[in-house]
Short mmCIF file of C-alpha atoms in Angstrom, two decimals:
data_model
loop_
_atom_site.label_atom_id
_atom_site.label_comp_id
_atom_site.label_asym_id
_atom_site.label_seq_id
_atom_site.Cartn_x
_atom_site.Cartn_y
_atom_site.Cartn_z
CA MET A 1 246.38 23.03 165.91
CA ALA A 2 244.48 24.99 168.67
CA SER A 3 246.05 27.72 170.17
CA HIS A 4 246.63 28.94 173.60
CA ARG A 5 245.42 32.87 173.74
CA LYS A 6 246.23 34.80 177.13
CA PRO A 7 242.92 36.39 178.46
CA ARG A 8 242.29 39.99 177.28
CA PRO A 9 240.29 42.47 178.77
CA THR A 10 237.49 43.77 176.70
CA GLY A 11 236.35 47.51 177.17
CA THR A 12 234.01 49.46 175.38
CA ARG A 13 235.29 52.64 173.88
CA VAL A 14 233.15 55.61 172.60
CA ALA A 15 235.32 57.99 170.06
CA GLY A 16 234.80 61.32 169.02
CA ILE A 17 231.59 62.04 171.39
CA ARG A 18 232.09 64.13 173.81
CA THR A 19 229.94 63.02 177.14
CA PRO A 20 229.07 64.92 180.34
CA ALA A 21 230.48 63.07 183.49
CA LEU A 22 227.04 61.10 184.64
CA ALA A 23 227.18 59.88 181.34
CA THR A 24 230.45 58.69 181.04
CA ALA A 25 230.22 57.29 184.35
CA ALA A 26 227.14 55.03 182.83
CA LEU A 27 229.11 53.90 179.65
CA THR A 28 231.92 53.00 181.82
CA SER A 29 229.69 50.89 184.07
CA VAL A 30 228.31 49.42 180.72
CA ALA A 31 231.57 48.39 179.96
CA LEU A 32 232.44 46.76 183.14
CA LEU A 33 228.98 44.88 183.13
CA SER A 34 229.92 43.95 179.61
CA GLN A 35 233.38 42.18 181.03
CA THR A 36 231.67 40.81 183.57
CA ALA A 37 229.30 38.95 181.85
CA ASP A 38 232.06 37.52 179.62
CA ALA A 39 234.19 36.57 182.42
CA THR A 40 232.44 35.89 185.65
CA PRO A 41 230.80 32.41 185.92
CA SER A 42 226.90 32.45 186.04
CA ASP A 43 224.70 31.74 189.07
CA ASP A 44 224.21 28.10 187.89
CA GLY A 45 227.79 27.27 188.32
CA ARG A 46 228.34 27.33 184.64
CA PRO A 47 232.15 28.67 183.29
CA SER A 48 232.03 32.07 181.96
CA LEU A 49 232.18 32.39 178.13
CA GLU A 50 235.97 33.79 178.56
CA GLU A 51 236.59 30.36 180.39
CA VAL A 52 235.02 28.49 178.10
CA GLU A 53 237.02 29.98 175.22
CA LYS A 54 240.43 29.54 177.04
CA LYS A 55 239.54 26.12 178.16
CA VAL A 56 238.56 24.82 174.29
CA ASP A 57 241.94 26.54 172.95
CA ASP A 58 243.85 24.87 175.54
CA LEU A 59 242.24 21.74 174.57
CA TYR A 60 242.81 21.86 170.99
CA ARG A 61 246.65 22.71 171.75
CA GLN A 62 246.99 19.92 173.97
CA ALA A 63 245.03 17.90 171.08
CA GLY A 64 247.91 19.42 168.77
CA SER A 65 250.47 18.61 170.58
CA ALA A 66 249.25 14.71 171.23
CA THR A 67 248.86 14.62 167.88
CA GLU A 68 252.40 15.21 166.93
CA LYS A 69 253.41 12.20 169.36
CA TYR A 70 250.68 10.24 167.82
CA ASN A 71 252.60 10.94 164.21
CA ALA A 72 255.59 10.32 165.75
CA ALA A 73 254.60 7.10 167.15
CA LYS A 74 253.14 5.81 164.14
CA GLU A 75 255.91 6.82 162.04
CA LYS A 76 258.10 4.66 164.55
CA THR A 77 255.66 1.83 164.39
CA ALA A 78 255.60 1.64 160.95
CA LYS A 79 259.37 1.48 160.46
CA GLN A 80 259.56 -0.95 162.88
CA ARG A 81 256.77 -3.19 161.69
CA LYS A 82 259.00 -3.13 158.35
CA HIS A 83 262.31 -3.94 160.16
CA VAL A 84 260.32 -7.34 161.85
CA ASP A 85 258.91 -8.13 158.69
CA ARG A 86 262.49 -8.30 157.26
CA LEU A 87 263.91 -10.07 159.85
CA LEU A 88 260.96 -12.78 159.97
CA ASP A 89 261.43 -13.43 156.22
CA ASP A 90 265.39 -13.75 156.83
CA VAL A 91 264.53 -16.08 159.61
CA ALA A 92 262.28 -18.22 157.15
CA GLN A 93 265.10 -18.08 154.70
CA ARG A 94 267.67 -19.08 157.01
CA THR A 95 265.32 -21.88 158.43
CA GLN A 96 264.86 -23.18 154.77
CA LYS A 97 268.68 -23.40 154.57
CA LEU A 98 269.08 -25.04 157.95
CA ASN A 99 266.64 -27.68 157.11
CA GLU A 100 268.55 -28.17 153.63
CA ALA A 101 271.78 -28.65 155.72
CA ARG A 102 270.08 -31.00 157.78
CA GLU A 103 268.71 -33.29 155.21
CA GLU A 104 272.06 -33.54 153.74
CA LEU A 105 273.83 -34.56 156.91
CA GLY A 106 270.98 -37.10 157.50
CA SER A 107 272.06 -38.45 153.94
CA PHE A 108 275.58 -38.99 154.85
CA ALA A 109 274.20 -40.65 158.06
CA SER A 110 272.38 -43.39 156.15
CA ALA A 111 275.05 -43.84 153.56
CA GLN A 112 277.36 -44.90 156.22
CA TYR A 113 274.37 -46.87 157.95
CA ARG A 114 274.08 -48.89 154.42
CA THR A 115 277.77 -49.52 154.20
CA GLY A 116 277.84 -50.36 157.64
CA ALA A 117 280.35 -47.06 158.70
CA ALA A 118 277.89 -45.23 160.48
CA VAL A 119 278.99 -43.26 163.34
CA PRO A 120 276.21 -43.66 166.20
CA GLU A 121 277.00 -40.21 167.46
CA THR A 122 275.67 -38.60 163.91
CA ALA A 123 272.14 -39.41 164.90
CA THR A 124 272.72 -38.13 168.09
CA PHE A 125 274.32 -34.84 166.69
CA LEU A 126 271.37 -34.12 164.21
CA LEU A 127 268.95 -34.22 167.32
CA ALA A 128 271.31 -32.00 169.31
CA ASP A 129 270.49 -28.49 170.48
CA SER A 130 274.12 -27.19 170.19
CA PRO A 131 275.82 -29.15 167.62
CA GLN A 132 279.31 -27.23 168.54
CA ASP A 133 279.07 -28.45 172.02
CA TYR A 134 278.70 -31.96 170.66
CA PHE A 135 281.58 -31.49 168.62
CA ASP A 136 283.61 -30.54 171.38
CA GLN A 137 282.78 -32.84 173.74
CA ASN A 138 282.66 -36.22 171.08
CA GLN A 139 285.18 -35.00 168.60
CA LEU A 140 282.86 -36.24 165.67
CA MET A 141 284.61 -34.23 163.58
CA SER A 142 287.74 -36.65 163.45
CA ARG A 143 285.79 -39.36 161.91
CA LEU A 144 283.93 -37.84 159.15
CA THR A 145 285.21 -37.19 155.39
CA GLY A 146 286.29 -33.79 154.13
CA ARG A 147 282.76 -33.30 152.57
CA GLN A 148 280.76 -34.18 155.50
CA LYS A 149 283.14 -31.59 157.53
CA ASP A 150 282.29 -29.00 155.18
CA ALA A 151 278.43 -30.22 155.50
CA VAL A 152 278.68 -30.24 159.39
CA ASP A 153 280.20 -26.59 159.07
CA ASP A 154 277.50 -24.98 157.08
CA TYR A 155 275.01 -26.56 159.40
CA VAL A 156 276.63 -25.28 162.31
CA ALA A 157 277.06 -21.39 160.78
CA GLN A 158 273.20 -21.71 159.56
CA GLN A 159 272.06 -22.75 162.95
CA SER A 160 273.95 -20.33 164.81
CA GLU A 161 273.07 -17.64 162.38
CA THR A 162 269.41 -18.50 162.45
CA MET A 163 269.12 -18.59 166.41
CA LYS A 164 270.70 -15.22 166.16
CA LYS A 165 268.12 -13.75 163.79
CA ARG A 166 265.40 -15.44 165.94
CA ARG A 167 266.40 -13.47 168.87
CA GLU A 168 266.77 -10.53 167.18
CA ALA A 169 263.38 -10.86 165.57
CA THR A 170 261.51 -11.50 169.05
CA GLU A 171 263.42 -8.51 170.71
CA SER A 172 262.01 -6.19 167.64
CA LEU A 173 258.63 -7.77 167.88
CA GLU A 174 258.76 -6.65 171.79
CA THR A 175 259.30 -3.08 170.58
CA LEU A 176 256.90 -3.12 168.18
CA THR A 177 254.66 -4.15 171.11
CA GLU A 178 255.29 -1.53 173.20
CA SER A 179 255.29 1.44 170.20
CA GLN A 180 251.70 0.33 169.13
CA LYS A 181 251.12 0.77 173.34
CA ASP A 182 252.45 3.94 172.85
CA LEU A 183 250.45 4.87 169.26
CA LYS A 184 247.22 3.69 171.30
CA THR A 185 247.81 5.86 174.32
CA ALA A 186 248.81 8.92 172.03
CA LYS A 187 245.34 8.43 169.64
CA ALA A 188 242.97 8.25 172.88
CA THR A 189 244.62 11.10 174.20
CA VAL A 190 243.96 13.19 171.23
CA GLN A 191 240.10 11.69 171.23
CA LYS A 192 239.67 12.65 174.83
CA LYS A 193 240.70 16.21 174.08
CA LEU A 194 238.80 16.75 171.11
CA ALA A 195 235.61 14.95 173.22
CA THR A 196 236.05 17.61 175.83
CA ALA A 197 236.42 20.66 173.63
CA ARG A 198 233.02 19.46 171.65
CA GLU A 199 231.15 19.10 174.63
CA LEU A 200 231.95 22.41 176.28
CA LEU A 201 230.85 24.19 172.70
CA SER A 202 228.16 22.14 172.39
CA GLU A 203 226.58 23.47 176.10
CA LEU A 204 227.01 27.46 174.53
CA THR A 205 223.59 29.03 174.33
CA ALA A 206 223.08 30.21 170.85
CA GLU A 207 224.02 33.86 172.25
CA GLU A 208 227.00 32.70 173.68
CA LYS A 209 228.46 31.20 170.56
CA ALA A 210 227.47 34.71 168.42
CA ARG A 211 229.64 36.22 171.07
CA LEU A 212 232.58 33.70 170.96
CA ALA A 213 232.29 34.45 167.28
CA ALA A 214 232.59 38.26 167.69
CA ILE A 215 235.32 37.44 169.95
CA GLU A 216 237.16 35.76 167.26
CA LYS A 217 236.48 38.04 164.49
CA LYS A 218 238.14 40.94 166.51
CA LYS A 219 241.33 38.58 166.80
CA GLN A 220 241.54 37.77 163.15
CA GLN A 221 241.19 41.58 162.84
CA GLU A 222 244.30 42.38 164.87
CA ALA A 223 245.96 39.67 163.41
CA ALA A 224 245.65 40.83 160.21
CA ARG A 225 246.71 44.24 161.54
CA LYS A 226 250.07 42.53 162.57
CA ALA A 227 250.61 40.84 159.43
CA ALA A 228 250.45 44.41 157.53
CA GLU A 229 252.68 45.60 159.62
CA LEU A 230 255.07 42.80 159.27
CA ALA A 231 254.51 43.45 155.59
CA LYS A 232 255.50 47.25 155.46
CA GLN A 233 258.65 46.21 157.50
CA GLN A 234 259.76 43.64 155.10
CA GLU A 235 259.23 45.89 152.11
CA ALA A 236 261.18 48.49 153.76
CA ALA A 237 264.06 46.10 154.33
CA GLU A 238 263.83 44.70 150.98
CA ARG A 239 264.16 48.69 149.64
CA GLU A 240 267.21 48.89 151.84
CA ARG A 241 268.77 45.95 150.69
CA GLN A 242 268.34 46.84 147.08
CA GLU A 243 269.54 50.25 147.95
CA ARG A 244 272.69 48.84 149.47
CA GLU A 245 273.13 46.71 146.34
CA ARG A 246 273.01 49.57 144.07
CA GLU A 247 275.54 51.43 146.14
CA GLU A 248 277.89 48.91 145.92
CA ALA A 249 277.32 48.35 142.39
CA ALA A 250 278.44 51.98 141.79
CA ARG A 251 281.36 51.94 144.06
CA GLN A 252 282.75 48.92 141.96
CA GLU A 253 282.07 50.74 138.68
CA SER A 254 284.24 53.59 139.99
CA GLY A 255 287.11 51.68 141.48
CA ALA A 256 286.16 53.15 145.05
CA GLY A 257 285.47 49.90 146.30
CA SER A 258 288.63 47.96 145.30
CA GLY A 259 291.02 47.99 148.39
CA THR A 260 289.42 50.55 150.30
CA GLY A 261 288.35 48.42 153.39
CA THR A 262 285.08 50.23 153.42
CA ASP A 263 282.51 48.64 156.11
CA THR A 264 278.99 49.91 156.12
CA GLY A 265 278.45 47.50 158.99
CA THR A 266 276.79 49.14 162.09
CA GLY A 267 279.07 48.02 164.34
CA THR A 268 276.82 46.19 166.60
CA GLY A 269 278.50 42.61 165.68
CA THR A 270 275.71 41.37 164.21
CA THR A 271 274.94 40.31 160.53
CA GLU A 272 272.04 39.78 158.68
CA PRO A 273 271.31 35.90 157.05
CA SER A 274 271.70 35.89 153.18
CA ALA A 275 268.87 35.81 151.14
CA PRO A 276 267.56 32.82 149.62
CA ASP A 277 269.37 31.64 146.28
CA ALA A 278 267.02 31.69 143.19
CA SER A 279 266.65 27.72 143.42
CA TYR A 280 265.23 28.01 146.85
CA GLY A 281 262.53 30.34 145.23
CA THR A 282 261.94 27.83 142.71
CA LYS A 283 261.23 25.08 145.23
CA ALA A 284 259.23 27.50 147.27
CA GLU A 285 256.96 28.39 144.34
CA LYS A 286 256.29 24.64 143.99
CA ALA A 287 255.61 24.02 147.42
CA LEU A 288 253.05 27.00 147.87
CA ALA A 289 251.36 26.06 144.37
CA PHE A 290 250.74 22.67 146.13
CA ALA A 291 249.42 24.43 149.54
CA ARG A 292 247.23 26.68 147.69
CA ALA A 293 245.52 23.67 145.84
CA GLN A 294 244.58 22.46 149.22
CA ILE A 295 242.99 25.17 150.60
CA GLY A 296 239.46 24.22 151.61
CA LYS A 297 240.39 20.74 152.48
CA PRO A 298 239.70 19.31 156.12
CA TYR A 299 241.67 19.35 159.07
CA VAL A 300 242.06 15.77 160.19
CA TRP A 301 244.31 15.03 163.03
CA GLY A 302 247.18 12.35 161.63
CA ALA A 303 246.01 13.13 158.12
CA THR A 304 248.82 13.69 155.24
CA GLY A 305 246.47 13.70 151.92
CA PRO A 306 245.19 14.06 149.63
CA GLY A 307 241.75 14.48 150.98
CA SER A 308 242.75 15.96 154.53
CA TYR A 309 245.71 16.91 156.34
CA ASP A 310 247.00 18.24 160.14
CA CYS A 311 249.61 20.79 160.32
CA SER A 312 252.84 19.00 159.86
CA GLY A 313 251.08 16.57 157.51
CA LEU A 314 250.31 19.74 154.98
CA THR A 315 253.90 21.25 155.20
CA GLN A 316 255.41 17.48 154.57
CA ALA A 317 253.27 17.35 151.35
CA ALA A 318 254.08 20.76 150.02
CA TRP A 319 257.65 20.69 150.36
CA LYS A 320 257.67 17.08 148.73
CA ALA A 321 256.00 18.58 145.71
CA ALA A 322 258.99 20.42 145.45
CA ASP A 323 261.27 17.37 145.92
CA VAL A 324 262.52 18.20 149.43
CA SER A 325 261.62 15.63 151.80
CA LEU A 326 260.87 16.92 155.39
CA PRO A 327 260.37 14.81 158.49
CA ARG A 328 256.73 14.02 159.52
CA THR A 329 256.80 15.60 162.69
CA THR A 330 256.80 19.42 163.75
CA TYR A 331 259.38 18.25 166.37
CA ASP A 332 261.87 17.08 163.45
CA GLN A 333 260.97 19.98 160.93
CA VAL A 334 262.17 22.28 162.91
CA ASN A 335 265.29 20.84 162.57
CA ALA A 336 265.40 20.24 158.79
CA GLY A 337 266.38 23.96 157.92
CA THR A 338 268.14 27.16 158.81
CA THR A 339 266.51 29.27 161.44
CA VAL A 340 265.60 32.66 160.22
CA PRO A 341 264.06 35.91 162.17
CA VAL A 342 260.38 36.49 161.89
CA SER A 343 261.30 39.68 159.85
CA GLN A 344 263.46 37.93 157.22
CA ALA A 345 260.57 35.43 156.56
CA GLN A 346 260.33 34.34 152.90
CA PRO A 347 257.75 32.52 150.69
CA GLY A 348 257.99 28.60 151.58
CA ASP A 349 259.48 29.23 154.97
CA LEU A 350 257.64 27.04 157.79
CA VAL A 351 256.55 28.83 160.81
CA PHE A 352 256.37 27.19 163.92
CA PHE A 353 254.17 27.91 166.94
CA TYR A 354 254.32 27.78 170.91
CA ASP A 355 257.04 26.33 172.98
CA ASP A 356 256.10 22.79 172.61
CA LEU A 357 256.00 23.29 168.62
CA SER A 358 252.81 21.71 168.29
CA HIS A 359 251.78 23.76 165.36
CA VAL A 360 253.53 24.61 162.10
CA GLY A 361 252.34 26.64 158.73
CA LEU A 362 253.36 27.84 155.43
CA TYR A 363 254.67 31.46 155.09
CA ILE A 364 253.35 32.96 152.13
CA GLY A 365 254.83 36.63 152.25
CA ASN A 366 252.91 39.79 153.70
CA GLY A 367 252.78 38.06 157.19
CA MET A 368 250.24 35.35 156.26
CA MET A 369 250.51 31.80 155.95
CA ILE A 370 248.74 28.81 154.65
CA HIS A 371 247.92 26.05 157.12
CA ALA A 372 245.88 23.07 158.56
CA PRO A 373 244.60 25.04 162.03
CA LYS A 374 242.74 22.69 164.14
CA PRO A 375 239.91 20.05 164.17
CA GLY A 376 236.52 21.50 162.89
CA ALA A 377 238.66 23.69 160.38
CA TYR A 378 239.76 23.71 157.07
CA VAL A 379 242.75 24.46 155.37
CA ARG A 380 243.22 28.01 154.77
CA GLU A 381 245.55 31.33 154.23
CA GLU A 382 245.88 33.20 157.72
CA SER A 383 248.02 35.65 159.68
CA ILE A 384 250.98 34.11 161.36
CA TYR A 385 249.47 36.31 164.17
CA TYR A 386 246.58 34.47 164.52
CA ASP A 387 247.25 33.56 168.34
CA GLY A 388 249.54 36.89 168.74
CA GLU A 389 252.81 37.25 168.25
CA GLY A 390 253.90 35.63 171.51
CA SER A 391 252.84 32.17 169.85
CA ILE A 392 255.41 32.49 166.89
CA HIS A 393 258.13 30.34 167.98
CA SER A 394 260.35 30.25 164.82
CA VAL A 395 260.87 30.35 161.36
CA VAL A 396 262.90 27.74 159.16
CA ARG A 397 264.14 27.76 156.20
CA PRO A 398 263.68 23.92 154.30
CA ALA A 399 265.73 24.17 151.48
#
């Protein structure tokens, strides 16, 4: 999924060098010119590099959101198609039974005709659209034998149920048609966004592409720094937790903790989520092992493996390897577990991004995750801050 990056000023800083006022002014001018070169449209009307970068990132994010809508429409369409197939099979079987019941009634009419006891209305009944109405109007039932009445009852029941199933199948086919239209629309939206992004990138000069790569590298370095900070915070929190456990164990051994009512809380009214149990760790290891084995495979929107993945396709497949079923889309996966603070993320947790939940990755610890980023990229390890701290929506523990 693509990222929505807020423009950031890019200044030039010279550290550890004392310069005269004039030289300082010159350096400042150079820095301002450098910023202007990236941010100001050129004389030929072409957008600036900064504008192109923001536009491409926006397009990738929009494509990511459309991909999740496509995934949802595809899943819905597949379920509806199966439902329609079952209904059509049921209708076919019921039609066969209806024909058999009709034949049995026909044999009764033939027998009555041969013996001279045929009821004239029987033939009309067999051709009637609504046998029950015919019975009500003509009181045919009073003229039939017990066996014939049973056959008529069976025929009426079979016809009523068959007509009901046919109506249901027709309605389901109409719903399926609408879902297929939604699927087609979502697919076209993704393709259009990606085509526009590719066109913008293709118009960049070699120098602009190099500068864009340098900007991206700088952002990756900042993301790695943030990930390292989170890792330190989590390590400190884990040491503190272990220390509390040792102190509690010591109190219990000395008997000081029995009935003392000792409260080690901070008085803030908040509680920390409990740490995942051992079974979660075992499952998470399986999910992470699967995800690591996919590193290097291409991102393809709508893909669920084994040769390629989109973001939610990868997380779904990873947890499936641990015998945990996740829904197909990010919109549903975010509700498939317990939300925890980013500071308490554990390996195996799902990290969701952006307000529209258009991206998800699998947390591996130390502020890092494995994810399928966006078109043109490959499954890889990356900082959860790859698009800035503000891009993180939530962390969910799925099992």
